Coordinates of N, CA and C in Angstrom, one line a residue:
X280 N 0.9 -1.2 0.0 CA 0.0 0.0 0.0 C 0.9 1.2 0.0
X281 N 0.3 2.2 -1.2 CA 1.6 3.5 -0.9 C 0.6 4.4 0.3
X282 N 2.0 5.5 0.2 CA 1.8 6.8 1.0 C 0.3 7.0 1.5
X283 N -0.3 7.7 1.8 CA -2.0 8.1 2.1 C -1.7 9.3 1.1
X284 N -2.5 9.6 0.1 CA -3.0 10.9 -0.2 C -4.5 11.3 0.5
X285 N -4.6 12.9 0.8 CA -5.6 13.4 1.1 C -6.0 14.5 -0.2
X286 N -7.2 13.9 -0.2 CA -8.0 14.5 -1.8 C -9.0 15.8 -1.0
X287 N -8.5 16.6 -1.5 CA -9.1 18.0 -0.9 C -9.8 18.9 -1.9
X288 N -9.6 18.2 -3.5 CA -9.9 19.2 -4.0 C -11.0 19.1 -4.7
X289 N -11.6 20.5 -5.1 CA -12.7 20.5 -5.8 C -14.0 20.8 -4.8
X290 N -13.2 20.8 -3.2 CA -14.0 20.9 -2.3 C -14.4 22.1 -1.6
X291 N -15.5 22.6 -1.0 CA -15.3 23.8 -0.9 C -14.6 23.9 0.9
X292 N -14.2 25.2 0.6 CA -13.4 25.5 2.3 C -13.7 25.0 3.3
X293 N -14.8 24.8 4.1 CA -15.2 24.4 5.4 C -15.0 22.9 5.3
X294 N -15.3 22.2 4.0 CA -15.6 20.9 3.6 C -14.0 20.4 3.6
X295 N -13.2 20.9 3.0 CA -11.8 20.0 3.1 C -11.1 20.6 3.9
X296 N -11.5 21.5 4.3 CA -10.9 21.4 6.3 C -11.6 20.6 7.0
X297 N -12.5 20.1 7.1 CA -12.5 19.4 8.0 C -12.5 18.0 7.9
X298 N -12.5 17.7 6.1 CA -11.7 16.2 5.7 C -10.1 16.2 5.6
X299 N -9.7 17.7 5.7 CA -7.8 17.3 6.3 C -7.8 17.1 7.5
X300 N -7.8 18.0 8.7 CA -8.2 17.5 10.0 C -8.5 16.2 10.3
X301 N -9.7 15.7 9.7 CA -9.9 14.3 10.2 C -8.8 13.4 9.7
X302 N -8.5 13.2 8.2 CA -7.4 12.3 7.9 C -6.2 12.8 8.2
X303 N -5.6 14.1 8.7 CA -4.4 14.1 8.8 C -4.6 13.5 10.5
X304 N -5.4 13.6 11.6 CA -5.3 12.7 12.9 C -5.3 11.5 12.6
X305 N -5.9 10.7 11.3 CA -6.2 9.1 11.3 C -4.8 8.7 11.0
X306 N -4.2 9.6 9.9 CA -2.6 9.0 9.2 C -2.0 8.7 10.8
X307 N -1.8 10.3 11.9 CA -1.3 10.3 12.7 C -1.2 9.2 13.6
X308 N -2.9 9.0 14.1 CA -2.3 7.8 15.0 C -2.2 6.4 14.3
X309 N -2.7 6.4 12.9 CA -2.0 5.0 12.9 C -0.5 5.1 12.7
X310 N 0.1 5.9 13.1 CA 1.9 6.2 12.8 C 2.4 6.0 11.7
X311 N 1.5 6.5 10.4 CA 2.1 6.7 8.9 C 3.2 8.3 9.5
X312 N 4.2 8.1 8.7 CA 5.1 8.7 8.6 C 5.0 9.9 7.4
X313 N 4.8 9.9 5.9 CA 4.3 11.1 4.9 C 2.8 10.8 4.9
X314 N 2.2 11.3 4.5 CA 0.9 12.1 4.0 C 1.3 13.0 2.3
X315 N 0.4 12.7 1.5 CA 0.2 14.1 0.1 C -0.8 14.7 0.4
X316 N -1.2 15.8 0.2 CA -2.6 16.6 0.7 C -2.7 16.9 -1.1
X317 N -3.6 16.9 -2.2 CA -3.4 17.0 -2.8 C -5.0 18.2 -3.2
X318 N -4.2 19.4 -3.2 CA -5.2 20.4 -3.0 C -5.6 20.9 -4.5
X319 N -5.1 20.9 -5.4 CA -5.2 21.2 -6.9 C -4.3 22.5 -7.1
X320 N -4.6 23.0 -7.8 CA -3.5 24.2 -8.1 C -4.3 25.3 -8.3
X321 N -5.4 26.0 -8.5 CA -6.7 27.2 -8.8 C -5.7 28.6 -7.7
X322 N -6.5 28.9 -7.3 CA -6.2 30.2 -6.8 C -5.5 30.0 -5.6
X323 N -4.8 28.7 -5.1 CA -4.1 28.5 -3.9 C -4.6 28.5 -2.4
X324 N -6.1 28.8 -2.2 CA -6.6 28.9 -0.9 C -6.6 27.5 -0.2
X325 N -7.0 26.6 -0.9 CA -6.8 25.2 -0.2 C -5.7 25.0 0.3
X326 N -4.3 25.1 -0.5 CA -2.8 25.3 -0.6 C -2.8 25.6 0.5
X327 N -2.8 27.3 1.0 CA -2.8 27.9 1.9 C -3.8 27.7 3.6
X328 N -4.9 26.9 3.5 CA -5.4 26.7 4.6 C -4.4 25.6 4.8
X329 N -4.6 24.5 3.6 CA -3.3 23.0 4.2 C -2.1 23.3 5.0
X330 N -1.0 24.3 4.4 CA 0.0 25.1 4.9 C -0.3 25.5 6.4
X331 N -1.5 26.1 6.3 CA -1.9 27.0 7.8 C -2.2 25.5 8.9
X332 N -2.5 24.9 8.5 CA -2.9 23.5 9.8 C -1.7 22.6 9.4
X333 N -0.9 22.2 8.8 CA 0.4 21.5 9.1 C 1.4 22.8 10.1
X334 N 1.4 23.7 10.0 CA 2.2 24.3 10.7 C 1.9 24.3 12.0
X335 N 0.3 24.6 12.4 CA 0.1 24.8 13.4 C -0.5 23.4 14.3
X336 N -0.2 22.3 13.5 CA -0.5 20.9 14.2 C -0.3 20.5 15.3
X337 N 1.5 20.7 15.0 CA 2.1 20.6 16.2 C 2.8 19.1 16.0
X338 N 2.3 18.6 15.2 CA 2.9 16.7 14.9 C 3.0 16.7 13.4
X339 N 3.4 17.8 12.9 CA 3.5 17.3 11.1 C 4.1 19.1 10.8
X340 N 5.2 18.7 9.7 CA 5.9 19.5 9.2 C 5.7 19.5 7.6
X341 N 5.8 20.7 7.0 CA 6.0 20.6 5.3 C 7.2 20.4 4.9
X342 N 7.3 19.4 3.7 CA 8.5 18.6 3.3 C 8.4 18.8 1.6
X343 N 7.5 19.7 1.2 CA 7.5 19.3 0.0 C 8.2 20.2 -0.7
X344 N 9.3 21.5 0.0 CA 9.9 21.9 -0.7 C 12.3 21.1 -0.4
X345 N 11.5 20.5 0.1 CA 12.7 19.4 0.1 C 13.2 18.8 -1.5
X346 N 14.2 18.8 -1.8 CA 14.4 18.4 -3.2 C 14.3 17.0 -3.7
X347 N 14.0 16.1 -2.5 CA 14.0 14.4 -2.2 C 12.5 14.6 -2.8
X348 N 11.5 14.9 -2.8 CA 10.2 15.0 -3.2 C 10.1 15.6 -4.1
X349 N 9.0 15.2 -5.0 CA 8.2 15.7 -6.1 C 7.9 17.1 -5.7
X350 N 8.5 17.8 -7.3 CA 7.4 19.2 -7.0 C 6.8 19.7 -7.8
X351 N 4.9 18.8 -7.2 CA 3.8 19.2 -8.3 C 3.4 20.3 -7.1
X352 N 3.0 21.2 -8.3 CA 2.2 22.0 -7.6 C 1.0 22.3 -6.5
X353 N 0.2 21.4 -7.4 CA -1.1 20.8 -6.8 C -1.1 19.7 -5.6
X354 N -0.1 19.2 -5.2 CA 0.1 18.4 -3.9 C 1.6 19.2 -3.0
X355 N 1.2 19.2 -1.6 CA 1.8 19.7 -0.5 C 2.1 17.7 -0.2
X356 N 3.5 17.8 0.5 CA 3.9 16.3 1.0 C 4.4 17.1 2.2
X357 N 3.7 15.9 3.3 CA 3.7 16.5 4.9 C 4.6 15.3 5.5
X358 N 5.1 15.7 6.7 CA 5.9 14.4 7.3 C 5.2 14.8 8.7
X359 N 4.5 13.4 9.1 CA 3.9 13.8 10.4 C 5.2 12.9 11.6
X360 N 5.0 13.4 12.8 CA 5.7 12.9 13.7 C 5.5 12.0 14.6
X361 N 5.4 10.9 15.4 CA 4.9 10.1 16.3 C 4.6 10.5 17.2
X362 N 3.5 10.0 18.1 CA 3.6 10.9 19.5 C 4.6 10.9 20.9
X363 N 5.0 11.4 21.5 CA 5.6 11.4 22.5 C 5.9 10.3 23.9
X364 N 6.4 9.6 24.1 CA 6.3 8.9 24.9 C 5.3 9.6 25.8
X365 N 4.9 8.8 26.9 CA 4.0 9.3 27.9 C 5.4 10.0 28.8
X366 N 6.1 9.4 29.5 CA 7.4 9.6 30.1 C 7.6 11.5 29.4
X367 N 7.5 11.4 28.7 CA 8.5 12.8 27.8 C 7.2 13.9 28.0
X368 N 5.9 13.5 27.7 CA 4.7 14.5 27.6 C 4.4 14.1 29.1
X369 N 4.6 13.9 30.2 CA 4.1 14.1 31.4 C 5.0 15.2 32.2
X370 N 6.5 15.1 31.4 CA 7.2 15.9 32.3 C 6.7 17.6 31.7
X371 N 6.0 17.5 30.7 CA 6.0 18.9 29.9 C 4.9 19.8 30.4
X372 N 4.2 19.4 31.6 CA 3.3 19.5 32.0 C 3.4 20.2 33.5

């Protein structure tokens, strides 16, 4: 089975925010490592909301201007992160 892509496009705003949100937590806890968010290329607002919640996740970074990756336009490639031992997130508290 490859990568997960998340198909966002063609969707309107409220609608594929809250089908990235839900699949980018499912990728997360099943401990997939990349994600494609594959927003289309039109006027960039999908682009840009995707951008705005990988940054502010908190467990996933943008990777797709890394030169190891493809660079289509129309797809953002995220690298999400594992979660924290309990041990590590109890002391942060």
């Amino acid at each position: 089975m490859g990568q997960r892509v998340i198909t966002i496009r063609k969707l309107k705003y409220d609608e594929a925010k809250v089908k990235l949100e839900r699949e980018m937590n499912e990728a997360f806890l099943a401990g997939e490592e990349f994600v494609d968010i594959l927003h289309g290329i039109g006027e960039g607002i999908l682009k840009r909301m995707a951008e705005d919640y990988v940054s502010q996740s908190g467990f996933s970074k943008l990777v797709s201007n890394d030169p190891m990756f493809r660079q289509n336009p129309g797809i953002t490639t995220v690298q999400l992160f594992p979660p924290s031992n309990s041990k590590n997130r109890a002391g942060r508290f």
